[in-house]
XYZ file of C-alpha atoms in Angstrom:
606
model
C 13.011 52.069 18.018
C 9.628 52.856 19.462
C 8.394 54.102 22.545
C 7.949 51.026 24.167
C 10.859 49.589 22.907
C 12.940 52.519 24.731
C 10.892 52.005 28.061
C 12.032 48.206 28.003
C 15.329 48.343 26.674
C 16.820 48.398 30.158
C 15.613 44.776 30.287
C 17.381 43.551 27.352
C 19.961 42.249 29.448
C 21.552 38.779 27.705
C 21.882 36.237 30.498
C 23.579 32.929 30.971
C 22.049 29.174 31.785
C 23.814 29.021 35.033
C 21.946 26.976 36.846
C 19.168 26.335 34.875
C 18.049 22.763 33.169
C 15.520 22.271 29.947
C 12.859 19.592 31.336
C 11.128 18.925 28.118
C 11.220 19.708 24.284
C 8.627 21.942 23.007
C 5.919 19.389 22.064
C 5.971 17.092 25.302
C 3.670 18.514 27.699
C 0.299 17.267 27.758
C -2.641 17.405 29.848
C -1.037 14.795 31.468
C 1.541 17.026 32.706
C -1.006 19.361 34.700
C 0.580 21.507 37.529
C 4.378 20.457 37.114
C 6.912 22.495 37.347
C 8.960 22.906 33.998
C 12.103 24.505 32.248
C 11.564 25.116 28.310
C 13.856 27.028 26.022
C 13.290 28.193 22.271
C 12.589 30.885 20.158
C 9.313 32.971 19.974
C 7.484 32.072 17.378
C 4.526 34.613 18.095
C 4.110 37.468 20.513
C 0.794 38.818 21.514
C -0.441 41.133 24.347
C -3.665 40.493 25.390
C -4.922 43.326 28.281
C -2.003 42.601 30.449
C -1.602 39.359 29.555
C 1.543 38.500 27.728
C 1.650 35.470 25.237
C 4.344 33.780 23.563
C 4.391 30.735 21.127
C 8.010 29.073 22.383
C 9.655 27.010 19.432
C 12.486 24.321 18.982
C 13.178 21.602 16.813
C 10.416 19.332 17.947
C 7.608 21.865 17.937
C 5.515 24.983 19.848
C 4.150 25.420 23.315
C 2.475 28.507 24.288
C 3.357 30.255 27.483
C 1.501 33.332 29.252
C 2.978 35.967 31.554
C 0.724 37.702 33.898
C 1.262 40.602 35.891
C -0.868 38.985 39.220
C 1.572 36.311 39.247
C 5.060 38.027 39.486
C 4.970 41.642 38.266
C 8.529 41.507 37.845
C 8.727 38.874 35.570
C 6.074 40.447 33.336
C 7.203 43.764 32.707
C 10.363 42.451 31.707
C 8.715 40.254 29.940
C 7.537 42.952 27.707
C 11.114 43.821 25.621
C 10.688 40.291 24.011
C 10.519 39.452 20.533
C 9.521 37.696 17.326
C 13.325 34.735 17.613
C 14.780 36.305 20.457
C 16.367 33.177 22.597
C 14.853 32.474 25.718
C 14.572 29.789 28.495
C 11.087 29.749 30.856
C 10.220 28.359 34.080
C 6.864 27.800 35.174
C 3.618 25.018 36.186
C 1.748 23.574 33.434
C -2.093 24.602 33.469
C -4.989 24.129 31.444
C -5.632 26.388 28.523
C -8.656 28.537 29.276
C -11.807 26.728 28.046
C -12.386 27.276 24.269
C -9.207 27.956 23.337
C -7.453 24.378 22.925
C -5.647 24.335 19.719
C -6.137 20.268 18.654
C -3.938 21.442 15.912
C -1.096 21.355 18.187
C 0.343 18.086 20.911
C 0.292 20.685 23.464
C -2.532 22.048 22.364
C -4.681 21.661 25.673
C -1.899 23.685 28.033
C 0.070 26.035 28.353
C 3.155 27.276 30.745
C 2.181 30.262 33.658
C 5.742 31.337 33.808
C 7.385 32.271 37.090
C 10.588 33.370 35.840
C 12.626 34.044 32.474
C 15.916 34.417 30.971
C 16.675 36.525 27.921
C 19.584 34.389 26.051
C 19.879 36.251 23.155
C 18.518 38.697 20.973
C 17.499 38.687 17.317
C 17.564 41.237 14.422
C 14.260 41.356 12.455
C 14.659 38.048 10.105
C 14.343 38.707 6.271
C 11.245 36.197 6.041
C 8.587 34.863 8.531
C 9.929 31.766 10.299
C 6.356 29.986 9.072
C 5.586 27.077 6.867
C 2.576 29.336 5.015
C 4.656 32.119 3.514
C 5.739 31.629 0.707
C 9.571 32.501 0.284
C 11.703 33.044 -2.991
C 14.393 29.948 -2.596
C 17.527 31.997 -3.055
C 16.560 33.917 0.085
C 15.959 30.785 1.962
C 19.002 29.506 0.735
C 21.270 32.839 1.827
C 20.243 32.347 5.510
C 19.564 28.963 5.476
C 20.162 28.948 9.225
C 17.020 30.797 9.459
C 15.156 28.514 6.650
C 15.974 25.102 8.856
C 14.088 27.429 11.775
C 10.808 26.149 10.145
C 8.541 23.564 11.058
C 8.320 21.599 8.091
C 12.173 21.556 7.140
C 12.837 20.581 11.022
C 10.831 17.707 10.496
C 12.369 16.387 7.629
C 15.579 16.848 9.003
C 14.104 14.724 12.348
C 13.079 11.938 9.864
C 16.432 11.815 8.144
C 18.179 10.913 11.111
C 15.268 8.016 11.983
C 15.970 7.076 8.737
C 19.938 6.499 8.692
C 19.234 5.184 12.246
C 17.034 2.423 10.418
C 19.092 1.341 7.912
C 22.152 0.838 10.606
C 19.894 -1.086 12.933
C 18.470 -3.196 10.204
C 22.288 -3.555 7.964
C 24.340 -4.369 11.296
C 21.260 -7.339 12.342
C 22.642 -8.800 9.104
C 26.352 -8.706 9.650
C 27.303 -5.766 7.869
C 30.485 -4.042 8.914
C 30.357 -0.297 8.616
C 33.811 0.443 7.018
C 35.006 4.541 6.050
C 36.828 4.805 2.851
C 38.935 7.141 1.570
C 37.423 10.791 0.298
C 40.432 11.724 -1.766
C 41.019 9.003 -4.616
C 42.524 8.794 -8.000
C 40.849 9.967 -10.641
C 38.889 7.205 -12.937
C 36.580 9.304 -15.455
C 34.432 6.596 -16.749
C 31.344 8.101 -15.619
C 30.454 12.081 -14.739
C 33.230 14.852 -14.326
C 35.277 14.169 -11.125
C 35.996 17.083 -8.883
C 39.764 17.150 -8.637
C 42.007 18.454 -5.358
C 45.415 19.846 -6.056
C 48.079 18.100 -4.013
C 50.779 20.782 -2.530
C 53.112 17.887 -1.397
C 53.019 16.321 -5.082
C 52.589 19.648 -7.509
C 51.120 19.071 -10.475
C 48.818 16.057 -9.704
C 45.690 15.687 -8.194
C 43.386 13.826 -6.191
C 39.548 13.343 -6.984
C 36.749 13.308 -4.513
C 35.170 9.791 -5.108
C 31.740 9.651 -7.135
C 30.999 6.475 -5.343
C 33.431 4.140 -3.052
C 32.309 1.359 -5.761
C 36.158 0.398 -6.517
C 37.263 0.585 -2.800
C 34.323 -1.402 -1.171
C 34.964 -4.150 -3.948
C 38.056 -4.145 -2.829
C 37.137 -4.686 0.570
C 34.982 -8.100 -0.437
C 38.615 -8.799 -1.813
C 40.239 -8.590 1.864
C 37.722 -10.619 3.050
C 35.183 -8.216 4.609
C 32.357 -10.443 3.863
C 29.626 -7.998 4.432
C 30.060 -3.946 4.442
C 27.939 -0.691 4.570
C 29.020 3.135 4.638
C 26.355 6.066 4.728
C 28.682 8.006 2.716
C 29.274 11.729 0.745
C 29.550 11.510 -2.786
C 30.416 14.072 -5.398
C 29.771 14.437 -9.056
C 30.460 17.478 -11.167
C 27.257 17.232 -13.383
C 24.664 19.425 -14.694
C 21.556 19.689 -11.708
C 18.171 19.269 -11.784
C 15.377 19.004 -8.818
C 16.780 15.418 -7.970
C 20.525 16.195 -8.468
C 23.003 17.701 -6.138
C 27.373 17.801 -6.575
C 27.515 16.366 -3.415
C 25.105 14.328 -2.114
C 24.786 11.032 -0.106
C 24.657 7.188 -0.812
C 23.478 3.736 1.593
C 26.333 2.072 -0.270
C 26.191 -2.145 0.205
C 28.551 -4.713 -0.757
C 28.200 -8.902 0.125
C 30.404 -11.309 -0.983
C 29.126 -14.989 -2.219
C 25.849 -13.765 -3.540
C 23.480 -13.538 -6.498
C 21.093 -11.162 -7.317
C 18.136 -12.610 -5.452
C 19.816 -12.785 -2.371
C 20.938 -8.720 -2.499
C 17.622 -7.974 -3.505
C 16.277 -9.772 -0.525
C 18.029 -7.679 1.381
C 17.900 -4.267 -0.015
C 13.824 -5.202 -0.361
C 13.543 -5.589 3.307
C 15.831 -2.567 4.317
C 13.303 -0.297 2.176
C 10.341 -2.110 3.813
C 11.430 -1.559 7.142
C 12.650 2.107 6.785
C 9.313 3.061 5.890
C 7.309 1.030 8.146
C 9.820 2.484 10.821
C 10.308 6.190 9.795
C 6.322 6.886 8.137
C 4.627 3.733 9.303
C 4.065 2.638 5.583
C 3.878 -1.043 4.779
C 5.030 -1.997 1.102
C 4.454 -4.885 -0.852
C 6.384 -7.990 -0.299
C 8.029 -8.921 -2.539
C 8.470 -5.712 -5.042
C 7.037 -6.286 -8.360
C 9.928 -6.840 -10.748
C 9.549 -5.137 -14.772
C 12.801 -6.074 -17.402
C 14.566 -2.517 -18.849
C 12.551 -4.003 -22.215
C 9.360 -3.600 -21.275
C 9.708 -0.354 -19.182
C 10.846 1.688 -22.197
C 8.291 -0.208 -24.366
C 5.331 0.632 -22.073
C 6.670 4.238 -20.092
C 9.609 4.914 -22.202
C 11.931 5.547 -19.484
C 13.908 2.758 -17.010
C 12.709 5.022 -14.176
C 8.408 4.910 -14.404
C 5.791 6.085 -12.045
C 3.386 3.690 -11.388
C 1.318 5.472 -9.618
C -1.128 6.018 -12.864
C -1.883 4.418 -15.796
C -1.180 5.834 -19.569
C 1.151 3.126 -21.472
C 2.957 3.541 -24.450
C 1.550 1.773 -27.769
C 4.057 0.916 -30.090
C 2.692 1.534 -33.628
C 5.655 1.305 -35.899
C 4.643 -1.326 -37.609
C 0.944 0.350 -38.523
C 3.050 2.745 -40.358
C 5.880 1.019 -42.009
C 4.342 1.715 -45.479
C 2.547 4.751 -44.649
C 2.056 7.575 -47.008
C 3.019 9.812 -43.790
C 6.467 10.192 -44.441
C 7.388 11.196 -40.858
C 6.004 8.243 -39.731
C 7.279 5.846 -42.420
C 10.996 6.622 -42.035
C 11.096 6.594 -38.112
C 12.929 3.847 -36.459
C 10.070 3.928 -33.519
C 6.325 5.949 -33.551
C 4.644 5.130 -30.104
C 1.267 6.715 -29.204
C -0.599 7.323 -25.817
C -3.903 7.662 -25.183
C -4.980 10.325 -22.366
C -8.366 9.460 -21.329
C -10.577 13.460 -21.456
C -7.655 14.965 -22.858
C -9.437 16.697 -25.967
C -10.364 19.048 -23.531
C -6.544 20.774 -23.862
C -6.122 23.892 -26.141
C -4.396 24.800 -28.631
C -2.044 27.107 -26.502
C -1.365 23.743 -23.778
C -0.615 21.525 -26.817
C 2.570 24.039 -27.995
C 3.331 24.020 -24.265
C 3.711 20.499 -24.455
C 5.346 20.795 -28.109
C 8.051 22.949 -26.770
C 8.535 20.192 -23.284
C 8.990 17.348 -25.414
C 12.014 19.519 -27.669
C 14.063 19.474 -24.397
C 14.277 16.010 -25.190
C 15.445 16.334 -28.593
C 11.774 15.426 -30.306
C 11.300 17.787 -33.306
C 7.279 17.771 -32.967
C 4.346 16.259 -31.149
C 1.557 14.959 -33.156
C -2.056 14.889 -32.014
C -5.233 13.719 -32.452
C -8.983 14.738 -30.731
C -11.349 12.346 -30.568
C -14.344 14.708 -30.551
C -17.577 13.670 -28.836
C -19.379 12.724 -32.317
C -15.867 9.736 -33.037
C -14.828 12.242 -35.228
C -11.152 12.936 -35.035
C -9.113 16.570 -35.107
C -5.718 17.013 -36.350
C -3.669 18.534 -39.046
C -2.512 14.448 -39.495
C -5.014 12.638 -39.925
C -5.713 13.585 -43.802
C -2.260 11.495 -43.977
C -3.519 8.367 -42.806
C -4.905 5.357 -45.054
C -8.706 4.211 -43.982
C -6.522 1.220 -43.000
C -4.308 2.629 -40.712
C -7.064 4.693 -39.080
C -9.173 1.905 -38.476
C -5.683 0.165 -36.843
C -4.844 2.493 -35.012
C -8.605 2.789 -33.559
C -8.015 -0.270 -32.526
C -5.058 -0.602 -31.195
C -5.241 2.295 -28.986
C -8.997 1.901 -27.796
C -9.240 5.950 -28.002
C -12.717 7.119 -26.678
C -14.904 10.247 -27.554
C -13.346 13.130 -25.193
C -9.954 11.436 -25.615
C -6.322 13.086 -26.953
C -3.495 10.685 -28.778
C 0.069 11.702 -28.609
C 2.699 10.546 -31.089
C 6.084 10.434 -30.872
C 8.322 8.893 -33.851
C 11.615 9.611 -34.932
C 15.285 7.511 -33.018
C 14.122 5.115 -30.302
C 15.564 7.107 -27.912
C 14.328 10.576 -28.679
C 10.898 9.069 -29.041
C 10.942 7.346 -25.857
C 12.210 10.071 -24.045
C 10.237 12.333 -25.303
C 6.485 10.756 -24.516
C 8.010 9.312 -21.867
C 8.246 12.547 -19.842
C 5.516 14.032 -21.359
C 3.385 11.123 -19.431
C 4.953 12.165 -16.197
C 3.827 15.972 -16.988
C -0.173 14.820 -18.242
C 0.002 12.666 -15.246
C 0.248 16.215 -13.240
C -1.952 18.145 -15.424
C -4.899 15.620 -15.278
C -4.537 14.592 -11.103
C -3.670 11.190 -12.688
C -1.606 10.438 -9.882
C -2.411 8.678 -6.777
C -0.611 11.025 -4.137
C 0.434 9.222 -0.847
C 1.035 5.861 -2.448
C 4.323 4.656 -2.966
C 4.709 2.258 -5.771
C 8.104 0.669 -6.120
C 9.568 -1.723 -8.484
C 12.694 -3.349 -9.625
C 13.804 -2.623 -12.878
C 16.160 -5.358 -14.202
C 17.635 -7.079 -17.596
C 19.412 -3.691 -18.170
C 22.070 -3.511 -21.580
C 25.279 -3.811 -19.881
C 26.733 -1.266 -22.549
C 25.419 1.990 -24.454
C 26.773 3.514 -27.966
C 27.665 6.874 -26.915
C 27.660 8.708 -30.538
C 30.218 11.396 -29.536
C 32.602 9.179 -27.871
C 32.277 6.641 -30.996
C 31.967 3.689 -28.307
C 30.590 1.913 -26.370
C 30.253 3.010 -22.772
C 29.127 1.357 -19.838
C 25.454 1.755 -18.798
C 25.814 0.977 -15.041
C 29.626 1.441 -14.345
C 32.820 -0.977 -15.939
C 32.863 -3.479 -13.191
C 29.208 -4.451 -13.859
C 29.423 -8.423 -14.803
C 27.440 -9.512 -17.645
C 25.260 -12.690 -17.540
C 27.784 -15.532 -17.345
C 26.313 -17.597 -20.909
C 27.120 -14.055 -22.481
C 30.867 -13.569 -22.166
C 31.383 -14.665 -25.831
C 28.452 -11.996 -26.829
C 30.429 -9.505 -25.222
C 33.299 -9.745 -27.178
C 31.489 -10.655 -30.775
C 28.238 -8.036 -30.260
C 28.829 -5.799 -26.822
C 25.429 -3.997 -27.678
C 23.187 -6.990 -27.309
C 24.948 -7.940 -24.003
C 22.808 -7.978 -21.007
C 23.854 -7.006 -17.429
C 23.519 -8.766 -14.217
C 22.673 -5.096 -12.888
C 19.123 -3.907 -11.171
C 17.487 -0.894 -10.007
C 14.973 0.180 -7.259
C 12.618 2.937 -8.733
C 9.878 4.584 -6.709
C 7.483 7.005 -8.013
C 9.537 8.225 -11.284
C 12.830 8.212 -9.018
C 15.802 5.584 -9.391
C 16.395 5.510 -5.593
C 18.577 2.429 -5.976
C 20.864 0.515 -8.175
C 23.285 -2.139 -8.247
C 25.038 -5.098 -9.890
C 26.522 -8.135 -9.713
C 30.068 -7.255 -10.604
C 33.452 -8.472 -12.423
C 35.121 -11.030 -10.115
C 38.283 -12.028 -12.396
C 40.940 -10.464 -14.112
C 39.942 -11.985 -17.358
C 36.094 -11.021 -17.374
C 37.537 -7.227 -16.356
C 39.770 -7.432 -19.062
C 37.251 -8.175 -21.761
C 34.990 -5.843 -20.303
C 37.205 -2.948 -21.101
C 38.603 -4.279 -24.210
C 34.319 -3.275 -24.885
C 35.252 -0.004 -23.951
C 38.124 0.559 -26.051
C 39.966 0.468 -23.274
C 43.039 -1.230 -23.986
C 45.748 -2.677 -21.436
C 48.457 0.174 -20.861
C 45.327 2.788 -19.943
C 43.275 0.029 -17.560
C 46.669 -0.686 -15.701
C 46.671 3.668 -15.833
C 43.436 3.926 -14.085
C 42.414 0.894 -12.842
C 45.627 -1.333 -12.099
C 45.228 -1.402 -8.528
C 41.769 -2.767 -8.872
C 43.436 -5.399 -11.548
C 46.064 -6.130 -9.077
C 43.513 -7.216 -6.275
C 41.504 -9.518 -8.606
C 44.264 -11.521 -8.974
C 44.192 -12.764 -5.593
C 40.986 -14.968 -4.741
C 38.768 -12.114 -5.291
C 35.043 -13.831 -4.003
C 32.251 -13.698 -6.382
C 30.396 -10.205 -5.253
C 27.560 -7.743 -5.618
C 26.081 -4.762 -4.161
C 23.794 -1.666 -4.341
C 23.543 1.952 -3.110
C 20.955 3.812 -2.627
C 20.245 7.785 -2.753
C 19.589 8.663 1.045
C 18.451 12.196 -0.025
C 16.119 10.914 -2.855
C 14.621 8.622 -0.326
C 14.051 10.944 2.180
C 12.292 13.274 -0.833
C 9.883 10.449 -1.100
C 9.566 10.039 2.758
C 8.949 13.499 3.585
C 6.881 14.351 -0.085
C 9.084 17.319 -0.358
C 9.285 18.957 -4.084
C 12.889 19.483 -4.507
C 15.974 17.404 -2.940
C 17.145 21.106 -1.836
C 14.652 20.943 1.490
C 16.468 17.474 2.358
C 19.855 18.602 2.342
C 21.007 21.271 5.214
C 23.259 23.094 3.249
C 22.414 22.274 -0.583
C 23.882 24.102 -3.325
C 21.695 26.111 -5.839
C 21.607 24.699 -9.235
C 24.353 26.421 -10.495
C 26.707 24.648 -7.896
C 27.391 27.345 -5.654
C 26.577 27.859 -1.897
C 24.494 31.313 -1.498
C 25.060 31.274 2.430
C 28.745 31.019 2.176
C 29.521 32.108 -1.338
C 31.369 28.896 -2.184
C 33.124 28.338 -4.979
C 35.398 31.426 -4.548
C 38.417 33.049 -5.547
C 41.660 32.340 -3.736
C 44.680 34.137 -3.046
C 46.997 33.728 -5.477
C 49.636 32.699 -2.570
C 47.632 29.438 -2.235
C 47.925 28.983 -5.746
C 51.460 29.313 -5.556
C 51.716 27.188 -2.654
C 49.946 24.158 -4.819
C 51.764 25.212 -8.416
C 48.772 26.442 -10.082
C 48.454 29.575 -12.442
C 45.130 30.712 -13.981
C 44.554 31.631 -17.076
C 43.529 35.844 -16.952
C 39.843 35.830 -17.123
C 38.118 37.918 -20.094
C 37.267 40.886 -19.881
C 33.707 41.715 -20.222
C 32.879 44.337 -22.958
């Protein structure tokens, strides 16, 4: 403790708000407001002494206004005023004057006064915090995430946080003007793993079985178009055991939707308008009306993924055919060999090329061919000695490559190929500011497969979720050739981010029942898992649809944050666990007893 810190500790007395009333947030007062009398509370940002002057930047949720003790005004007040702070707690009352001249902030709303304070209450004090409470430092995210209390402090995570609740506000303004009913369901459910890993919940009362938190409410809020509901929304946790990425959280939260006596067009009316008017509403950002619409076909044969950002350019070019008889045996024997063209790309090296070799392996690709176009048309690559005059003068062609210009090739499984360059577009787009930040491009993706061949399962396996119909002329397909059936299911993607999806789903027992005959599913495990859903569509279930949509994922795109982390107050790392309260943890092995479970002993590190 310093000198000065021992002189003033006599004033670090913690008070109580007896008595005393906050007038305004901290980014209210204008010039408008000069000469009344005000109550503000907050933290202190900043503290500076300025030759007896004593200034401090006050902060809460809504922003900063600065207020200045001075010793001609009440001598009192300023010396005590000296034991504050960097977060200590306090509450000021005081006139609202103009700054002095030349030192407006216009950086700030209150930028033009400030607060001469005539009295002060200390509310709490605050040990020094393990990071600056400041957008500009940069701060390693497991520390931010350990006091997380103290990371939701700062400006820029405040604000998001202000615009999430516009947000939800939005969408339950706009759902209930259209007759929605906002119904709960239930958080602990049966477990029905068609889909990610369920988190499961012991039951003490019934040892030995277990509830599952729901991954969606998708089999409950069918069920309520069943009773009759009509109409119903929920702004609802979800939870899915799954690997994370940026985008991905165990727990995170769904705009789920469900109408009765609708088609597509008509739910995609609605959800269209919902998105239009939560972001003229929450960012004052008008999008197109209607959203373009692009089938699952073409998106994977011009991005390679069902999710693209159209914010830039750079298509796919299918070339398979050019190659089909190709003395370039990689080429020859691939089911798919797509190229893209990125316009000034020969200007990578050698050393950002195996960068981009090694990105595209994450995605199971075993190389990534390339070709320069140098400045003289001539082109560079270890390939090109394979290619027939013929095919080079094709594939010219085709791809309209310009001197200055790099081609990427992909070939090998469809899906490998189109996941590979597909994501590799998405990372060019980055590397060569290809993208138009501050748009917002969104599209609906439709035409989906309803079914996938999963290769370790050895079956098929839905692509949306088993209750997705398929197109009613394609019920016989179904049952003679699932793969080629197509689903009356649709997405909402905005810049490279699914941040809605939905279908049109199974209405009769019969259509369910051939569904998961598809699966492999046969009678005795569908009544197992699903016979209470089986039960309810045979009586009058109403021809239904919906779609839910990924509140945090929006607000990612509202706010332009990086990671879906600095949406969510209390998000857990991407290992699962929760670094402010240590969650998952162990347990006493008297709760264990309690719900008849033993672990296995753990092994023993060498």
């Amino acid at each position: 403790m310093s000198e000065q810190e021992r002189d003033y500790d006599e004033f670090r007395v913690i008070e109580d708000l007896a008595g005393w009333r906050r007038t305004h947030h901290n980014n209210e007062l204008t010039a408008a407001d000069m000469d009344r009398e005000v109550c503000l509370m907050g933290w202190v940002q900043f503290r500076r002494d300025h030759g007896g002057l004593i200034f401090l930047d006050l902060r809460d949720r809504e922003g900063m206004t600065q207020v200045v003790f001075n010793p001609e005004d009440n001598a009192t007040v300023h010396e005590r005023a000296h034991a504050i702070r960097p977060e200590y707690v306090v509450a000021v009352k005081g006139r609202v004057r103009p700054r002095p001249e030349g030192m407006a902030n216009p950086n700030m709303i209150t930028g033009e006064i400030e607060i001469e304070v005539t009295d002060y209450k200390l509310l709490n004090t605050s040990e020094t915090p393990p990071f600056p409470i400041e957008d500009r430092v940069e701060v390693a995210e497991n520390l931010r995430l350990k006091y997380r209390f103290l990371d939701l402090r700062r400006p820029s995570l405040a604000r998001n946080f202000i615009l999430r609740n516009k947000a939800a506000q939005s969408v339950r303004r706009y759902l209930d003007a259209l007759g929605f009913l906002e119904v709960e369901t239930p958080v602990l459910t049966k477990s029905t793993p068609e889909g990610a890993r369920d988190f499961l919940v012991p039951s003490r009362v019934n040892q030995g079985e277990f509830y599952a938190l729901p991954q969606s409410p998708q089999l409950f809020k069918q069920m309520l178009m069943v009773a009759g509901m009509d109409r119903y929304f929920q702004i609802v946790k979800c939870f899915r055991d799954e690997d994370l990425r940026a985008d991905r959280q165990p727990e995170f939260t769904q705009i789920d939707i469900e109408m009765s006596f609708v088609d597509e067009a008509l739910i995609q009316d609605m959800a269209e308008g919902m998105v239009r008017t939560l972001f003229r509403e929450t960012i004052g950002v008008n999008l197109p009306d209607p959203f373009p619409r692009m089938t699952f076909a073409d998106a994977m044969r011009d991005y390679g993924v069902d999710k693209p950002d159209l914010r830039f350019e750079l298509k796919h070019i299918d070339i398979t055919d050019v190659f089909k008889e190709s003395g370039f045996k990689v080429f020859a024997s691939s089911e798919l060999v797509k190229v893209m063209v990125v316009p000034g790309g020969a200007e990578l090296s050698r050393k950002e090329i195996d960068e981009y070799t090694k990105f595209v392996e994450i995605y199971g690709s075993k190389g990534l061919a390339w070709i320069k176009v140098k400045e003289d048309g001539e082109w560079q690559s270890p390939i090109v000695k394979f290619f027939s005059e013929a095919e080079i003068a094709t594939l010219r062609e085709r791809s309209g490559c310009k001197p200055g210009d790099i081609l990427f090739f992909q070939a090998g499984p469809a899906d490998v190929a189109n996941a590979a360059l597909g994501n590799l577009r998405c990372e060019l787009g980055k590397r060569f500011n290809l993208i138009r930040e501050g748009e917002f491009k969104p599209v609906w993706i439709t035409d989906f497969p309803l079914l996938e061949w999963d290769p370790d399962e050895k079956r098929f396996v839905a692509r949306h979720h088993p209750f997705t119909s398929a197109r009613p002329e394609q019920m016989q397909v179904l049952k003679e050739d699932p793969g080629q059936a197509i689903a009356r299911a649709y997405d909402i993607v905005m810049n490279g981010f699914e941040v809605g999806g939905g279908s049109i789903r199974i209405h009769t027992e019969e259509q369910q029942e051939a569904m998961f005959a598809a699966l492999g599913i046969g009678k005795e495990e569908a009544e197992e898992k699903f016979g209470f859903l089986m039960n309810a569509l045979r009586y009058g279930a109403p021809p239904h649809g919906g779609i839910a949509f990924g509140l945090d994922r929006l607000i990612m795109i509202l706010t332009g944050s990086k990671s879906i982390r600095d949406v969510i107050a209390f998000p857990k790392t991407q290992k699962a666990t929760c670094l402010l309260t240590e969650a998952p943890s162990e347990v006493p092995n008297k709760q264990l007893r309690e719900l008849g479970i033993r672990l296995r002993e753990k092994k023993k590190e060498e």
